[in-house]
PDB file of C-alpha atoms in Angstrom:
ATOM      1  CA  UNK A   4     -15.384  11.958  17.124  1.00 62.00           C
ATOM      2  CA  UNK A   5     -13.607   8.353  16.215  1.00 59.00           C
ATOM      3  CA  UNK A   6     -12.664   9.357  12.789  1.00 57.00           C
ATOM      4  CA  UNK A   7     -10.860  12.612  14.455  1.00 66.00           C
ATOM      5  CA  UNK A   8      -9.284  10.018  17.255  1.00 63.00           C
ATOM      6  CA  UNK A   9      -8.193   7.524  14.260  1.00 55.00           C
ATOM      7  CA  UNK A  10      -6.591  10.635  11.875  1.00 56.00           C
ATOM      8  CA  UNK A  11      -4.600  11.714  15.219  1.00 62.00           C
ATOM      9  CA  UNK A  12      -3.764   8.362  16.181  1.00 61.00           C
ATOM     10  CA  UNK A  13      -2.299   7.853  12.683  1.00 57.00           C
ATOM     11  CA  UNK A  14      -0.940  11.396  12.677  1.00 60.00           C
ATOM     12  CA  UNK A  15       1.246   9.935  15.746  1.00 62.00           C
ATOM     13  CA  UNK A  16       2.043   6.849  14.435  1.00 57.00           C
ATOM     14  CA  UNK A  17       3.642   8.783  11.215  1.00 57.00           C
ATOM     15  CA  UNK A  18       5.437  11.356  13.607  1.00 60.00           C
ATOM     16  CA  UNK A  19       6.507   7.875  15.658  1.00 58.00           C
ATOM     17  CA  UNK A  20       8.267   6.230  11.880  1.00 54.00           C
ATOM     18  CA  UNK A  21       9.567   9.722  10.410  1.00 55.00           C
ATOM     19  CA  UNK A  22      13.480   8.323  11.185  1.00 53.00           C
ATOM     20  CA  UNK A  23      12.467   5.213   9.451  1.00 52.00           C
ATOM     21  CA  UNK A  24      10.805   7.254   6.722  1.00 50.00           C
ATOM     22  CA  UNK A  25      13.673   9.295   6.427  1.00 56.00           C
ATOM     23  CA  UNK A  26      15.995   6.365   5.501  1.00 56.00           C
ATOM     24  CA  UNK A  27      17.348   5.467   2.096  1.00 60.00           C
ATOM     25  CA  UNK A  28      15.582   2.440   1.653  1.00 77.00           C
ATOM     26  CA  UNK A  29      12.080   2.016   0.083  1.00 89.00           C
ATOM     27  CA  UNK A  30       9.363   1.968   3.014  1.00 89.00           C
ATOM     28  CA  UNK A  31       5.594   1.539   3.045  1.00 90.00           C
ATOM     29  CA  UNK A  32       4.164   1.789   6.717  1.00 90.00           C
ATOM     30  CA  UNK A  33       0.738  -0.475   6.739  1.00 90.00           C
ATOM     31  CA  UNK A  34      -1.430  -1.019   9.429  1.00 88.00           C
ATOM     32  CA  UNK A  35      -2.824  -4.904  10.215  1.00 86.00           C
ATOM     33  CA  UNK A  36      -5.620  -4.924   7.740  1.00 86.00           C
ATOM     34  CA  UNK A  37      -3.026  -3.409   5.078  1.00 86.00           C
ATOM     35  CA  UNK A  38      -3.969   0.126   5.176  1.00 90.00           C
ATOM     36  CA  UNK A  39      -1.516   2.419   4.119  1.00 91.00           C
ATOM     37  CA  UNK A  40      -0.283   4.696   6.864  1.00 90.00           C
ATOM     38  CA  UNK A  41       2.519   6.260   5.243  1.00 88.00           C
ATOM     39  CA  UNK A  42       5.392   5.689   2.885  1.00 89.00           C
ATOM     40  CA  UNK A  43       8.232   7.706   2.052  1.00 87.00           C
ATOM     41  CA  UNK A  44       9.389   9.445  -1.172  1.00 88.00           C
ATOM     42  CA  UNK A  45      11.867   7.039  -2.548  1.00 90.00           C
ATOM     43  CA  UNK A  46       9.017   4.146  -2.600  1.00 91.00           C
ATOM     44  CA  UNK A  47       6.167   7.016  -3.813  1.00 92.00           C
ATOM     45  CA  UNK A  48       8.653   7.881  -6.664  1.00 91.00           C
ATOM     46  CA  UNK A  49       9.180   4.410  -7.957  1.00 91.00           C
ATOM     47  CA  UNK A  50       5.153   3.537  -7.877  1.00 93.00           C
ATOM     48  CA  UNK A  51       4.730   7.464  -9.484  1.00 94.00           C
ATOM     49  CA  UNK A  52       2.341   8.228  -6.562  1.00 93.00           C
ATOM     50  CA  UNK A  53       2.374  11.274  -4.281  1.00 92.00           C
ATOM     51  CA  UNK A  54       2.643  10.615  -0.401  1.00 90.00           C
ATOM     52  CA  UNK A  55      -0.673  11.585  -0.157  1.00 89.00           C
ATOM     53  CA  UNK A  56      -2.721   9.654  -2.896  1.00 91.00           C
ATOM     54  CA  UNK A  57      -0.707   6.237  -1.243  1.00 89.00           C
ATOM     55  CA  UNK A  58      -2.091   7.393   2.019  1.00 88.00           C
ATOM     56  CA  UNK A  59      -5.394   7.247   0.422  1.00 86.00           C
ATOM     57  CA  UNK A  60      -5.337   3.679  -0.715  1.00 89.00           C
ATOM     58  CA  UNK A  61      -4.954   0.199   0.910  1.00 88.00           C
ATOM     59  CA  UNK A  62      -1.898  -2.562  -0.095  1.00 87.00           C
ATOM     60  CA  UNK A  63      -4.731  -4.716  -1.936  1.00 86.00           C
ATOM     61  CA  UNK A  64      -5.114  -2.103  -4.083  1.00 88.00           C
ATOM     62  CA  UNK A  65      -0.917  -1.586  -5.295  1.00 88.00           C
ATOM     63  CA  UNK A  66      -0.624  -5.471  -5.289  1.00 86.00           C
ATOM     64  CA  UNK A  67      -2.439  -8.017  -7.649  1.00 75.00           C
ATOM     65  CA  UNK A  68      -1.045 -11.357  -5.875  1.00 72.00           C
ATOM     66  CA  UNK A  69      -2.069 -12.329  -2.440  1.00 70.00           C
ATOM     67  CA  UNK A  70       0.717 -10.927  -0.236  1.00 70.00           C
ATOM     68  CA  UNK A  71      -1.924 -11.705   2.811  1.00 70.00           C
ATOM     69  CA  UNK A  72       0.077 -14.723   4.065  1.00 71.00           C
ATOM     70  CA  UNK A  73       2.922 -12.558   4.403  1.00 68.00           C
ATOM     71  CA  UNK A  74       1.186 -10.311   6.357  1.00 71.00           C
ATOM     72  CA  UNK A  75      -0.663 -12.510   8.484  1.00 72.00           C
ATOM     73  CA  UNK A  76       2.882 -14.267   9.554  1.00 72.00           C
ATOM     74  CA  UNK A  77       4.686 -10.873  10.413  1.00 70.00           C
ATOM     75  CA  UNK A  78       1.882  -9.997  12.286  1.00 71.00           C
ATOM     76  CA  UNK A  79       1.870 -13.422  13.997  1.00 73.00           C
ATOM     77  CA  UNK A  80       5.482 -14.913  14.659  1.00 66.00           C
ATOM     78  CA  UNK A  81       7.845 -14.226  17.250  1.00 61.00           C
ATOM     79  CA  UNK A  82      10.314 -12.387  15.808  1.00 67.00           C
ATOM     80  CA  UNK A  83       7.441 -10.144  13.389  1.00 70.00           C
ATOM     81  CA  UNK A  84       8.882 -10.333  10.199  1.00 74.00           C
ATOM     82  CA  UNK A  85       8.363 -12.291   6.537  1.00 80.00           C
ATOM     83  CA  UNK A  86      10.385 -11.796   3.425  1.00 81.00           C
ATOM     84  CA  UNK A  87       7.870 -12.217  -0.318  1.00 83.00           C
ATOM     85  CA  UNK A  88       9.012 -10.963  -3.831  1.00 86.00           C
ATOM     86  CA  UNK A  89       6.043  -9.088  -4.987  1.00 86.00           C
ATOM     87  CA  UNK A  90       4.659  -7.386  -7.684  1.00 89.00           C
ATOM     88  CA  UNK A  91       3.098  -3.956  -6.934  1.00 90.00           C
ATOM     89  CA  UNK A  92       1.453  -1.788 -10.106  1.00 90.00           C
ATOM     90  CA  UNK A  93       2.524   1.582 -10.915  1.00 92.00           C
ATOM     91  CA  UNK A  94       0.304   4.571 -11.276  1.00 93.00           C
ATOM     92  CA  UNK A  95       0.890   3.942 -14.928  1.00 95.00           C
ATOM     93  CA  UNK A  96      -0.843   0.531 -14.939  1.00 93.00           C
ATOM     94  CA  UNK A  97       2.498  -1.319 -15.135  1.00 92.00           C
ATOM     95  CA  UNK A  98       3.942  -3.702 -12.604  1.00 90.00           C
ATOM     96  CA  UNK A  99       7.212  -3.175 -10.482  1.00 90.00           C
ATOM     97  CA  UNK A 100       8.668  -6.181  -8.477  1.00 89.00           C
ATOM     98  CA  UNK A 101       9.893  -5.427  -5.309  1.00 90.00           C
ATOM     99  CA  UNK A 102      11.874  -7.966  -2.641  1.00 89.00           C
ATOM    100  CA  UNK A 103      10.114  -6.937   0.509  1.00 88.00           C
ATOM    101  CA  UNK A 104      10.454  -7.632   4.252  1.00 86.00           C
ATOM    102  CA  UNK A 105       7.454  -7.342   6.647  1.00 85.00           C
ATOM    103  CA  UNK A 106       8.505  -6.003  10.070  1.00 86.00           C
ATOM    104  CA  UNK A 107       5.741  -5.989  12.553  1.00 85.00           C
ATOM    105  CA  UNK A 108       5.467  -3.318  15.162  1.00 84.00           C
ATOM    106  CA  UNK A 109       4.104  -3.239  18.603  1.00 82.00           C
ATOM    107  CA  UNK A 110       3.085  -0.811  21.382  1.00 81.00           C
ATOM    108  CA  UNK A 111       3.873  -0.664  24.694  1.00 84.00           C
ATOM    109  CA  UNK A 112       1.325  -3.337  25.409  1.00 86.00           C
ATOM    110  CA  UNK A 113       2.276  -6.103  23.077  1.00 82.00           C
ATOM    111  CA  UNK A 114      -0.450  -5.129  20.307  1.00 83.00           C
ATOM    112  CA  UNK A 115       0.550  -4.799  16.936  1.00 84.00           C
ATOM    113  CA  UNK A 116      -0.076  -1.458  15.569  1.00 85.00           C
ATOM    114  CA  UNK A 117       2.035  -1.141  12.245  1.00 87.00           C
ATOM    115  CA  UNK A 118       3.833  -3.343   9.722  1.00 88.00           C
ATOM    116  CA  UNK A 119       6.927  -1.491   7.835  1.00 88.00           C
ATOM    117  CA  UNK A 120       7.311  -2.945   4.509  1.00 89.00           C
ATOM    118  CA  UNK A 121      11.038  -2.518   3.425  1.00 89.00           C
ATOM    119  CA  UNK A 122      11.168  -2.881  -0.409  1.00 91.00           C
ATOM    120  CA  UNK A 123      13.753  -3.231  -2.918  1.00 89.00           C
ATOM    121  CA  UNK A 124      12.886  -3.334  -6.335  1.00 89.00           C
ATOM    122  CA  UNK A 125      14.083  -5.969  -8.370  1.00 89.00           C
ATOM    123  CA  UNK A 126      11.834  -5.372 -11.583  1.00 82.00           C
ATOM    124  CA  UNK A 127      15.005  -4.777 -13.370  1.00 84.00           C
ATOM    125  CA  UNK A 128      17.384  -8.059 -12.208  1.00 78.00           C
ATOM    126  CA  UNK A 129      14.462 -10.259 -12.783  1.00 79.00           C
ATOM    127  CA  UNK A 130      13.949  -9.096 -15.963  1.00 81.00           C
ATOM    128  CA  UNK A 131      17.569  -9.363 -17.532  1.00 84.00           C
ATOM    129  CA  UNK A 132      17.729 -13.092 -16.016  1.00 79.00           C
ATOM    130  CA  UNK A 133      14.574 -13.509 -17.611  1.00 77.00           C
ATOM    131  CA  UNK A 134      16.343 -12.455 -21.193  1.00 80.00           C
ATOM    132  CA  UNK A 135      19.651 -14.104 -20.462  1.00 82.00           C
ATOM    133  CA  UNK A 136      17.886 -17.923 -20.062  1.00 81.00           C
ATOM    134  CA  UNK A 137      15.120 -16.741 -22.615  1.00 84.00           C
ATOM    135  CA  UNK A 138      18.414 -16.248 -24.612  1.00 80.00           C
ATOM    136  CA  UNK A 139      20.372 -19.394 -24.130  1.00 77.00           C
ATOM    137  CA  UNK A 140      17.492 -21.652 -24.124  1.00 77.00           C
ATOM    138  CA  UNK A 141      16.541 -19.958 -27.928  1.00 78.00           C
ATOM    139  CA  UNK A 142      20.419 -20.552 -28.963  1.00 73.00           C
ATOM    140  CA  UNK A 143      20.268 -24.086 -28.003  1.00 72.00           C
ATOM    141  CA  UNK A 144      17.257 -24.345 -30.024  1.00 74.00           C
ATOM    142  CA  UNK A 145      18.764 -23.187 -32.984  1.00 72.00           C
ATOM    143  CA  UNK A 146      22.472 -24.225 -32.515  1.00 69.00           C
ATOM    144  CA  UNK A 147      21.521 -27.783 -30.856  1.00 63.00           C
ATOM    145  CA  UNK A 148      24.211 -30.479 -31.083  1.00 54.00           C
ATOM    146  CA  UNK A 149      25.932 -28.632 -34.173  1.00 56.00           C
ATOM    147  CA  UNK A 150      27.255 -26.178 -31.604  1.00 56.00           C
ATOM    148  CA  UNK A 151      29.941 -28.424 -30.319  1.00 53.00           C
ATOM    149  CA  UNK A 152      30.547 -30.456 -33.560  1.00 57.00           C
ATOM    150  CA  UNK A 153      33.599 -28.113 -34.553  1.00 57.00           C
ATOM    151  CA  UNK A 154      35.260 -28.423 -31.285  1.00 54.00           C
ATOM    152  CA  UNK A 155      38.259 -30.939 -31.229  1.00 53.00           C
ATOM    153  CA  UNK A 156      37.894 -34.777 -29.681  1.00 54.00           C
ATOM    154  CA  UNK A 157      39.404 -34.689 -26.621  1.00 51.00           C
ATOM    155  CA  UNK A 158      41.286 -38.050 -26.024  1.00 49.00           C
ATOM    156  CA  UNK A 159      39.544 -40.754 -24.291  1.00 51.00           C
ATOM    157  CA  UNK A 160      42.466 -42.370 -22.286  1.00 50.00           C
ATOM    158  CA  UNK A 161      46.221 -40.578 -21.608  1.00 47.00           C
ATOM    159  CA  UNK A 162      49.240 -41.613 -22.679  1.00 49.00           C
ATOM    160  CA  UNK A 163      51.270 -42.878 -19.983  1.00 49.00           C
ATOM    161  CA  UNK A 164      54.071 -40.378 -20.218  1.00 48.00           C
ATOM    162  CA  UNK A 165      51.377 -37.522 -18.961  1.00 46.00           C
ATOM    163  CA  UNK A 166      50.032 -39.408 -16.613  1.00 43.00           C
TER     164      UNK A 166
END
């Protein structure tokens, strides 16, 4: 039957990307549309999914923004690939940002048949830049122009012996 044709195509696609599964970086493996086709356990572990239950769900579904453009232009340029910061939500309900890069793969025929999402999470940098400026911009609130009133005047012209 087609559904039995589409598990074993998949089912060869995943045996086709276990080396790039097997890697230490973060990978989703999506077909066109954005159906999951595998991932492997470093990216599972960080959205607190099994293998399986990602396998069983589509990107739309782990990201709230419109990573579509993305998609469309990894499927679509030359070279196959797009780089997006996106947000994807946990199992838990809370949201993860991840730096990803869309690769787009074809068969032998020129067809694209998979996209490999290669994702770095960056929920944590993003965050402590966020407190550092949400920091200085609240001390220059609060210290204004009487931060610099104790400093000493620095001369406005040199005397000619240190010039």
């Amino acid at each position: 039957s087609r559904s039995e044709r589409s598990l074993n195509e998949q089912r060869h696609l995943l045996d086709e990307y276990k080396h790039v599964l097997e890697l230490g970086a973060s990978i989703l493996v999506v077909d066109p549309g954005g159906r999951i086709l595998g991932a492997n356990l470093r990216l599972a572990g960080m959205l607190g999914y099994e293998i399986k239950d990602l396998c069983e769900q589509s990107l739309s579904e782990l990201v709230p923004d419109d990573y579509s453009t993305c998609l469309r232009q990894a499927t679509q340029s030359i070279d196959g690939h797009c780089s997006q910061v996106i947000p994807f939500i946990h199992q838990n309900g809370t949201e993860r940002t991840f730096s990803v890069t869309f690769m787009s793969v074809r068969d032998p025929r020129g067809q694209i048949n998979s996209i490999i999402l290669s994702c770095q999470d960056v929920t944590e940098p993003l965050r402590l830049t966020h407190d550092i400026v949400e920091t200085q911009r609240e001390l220059l609130l609060v210290l204004g122009e009487s931060m610099f009133t104790g400093l000493p005047k620095l001369p406005t012209c040199w005397p000619s012996d240190m010039a």
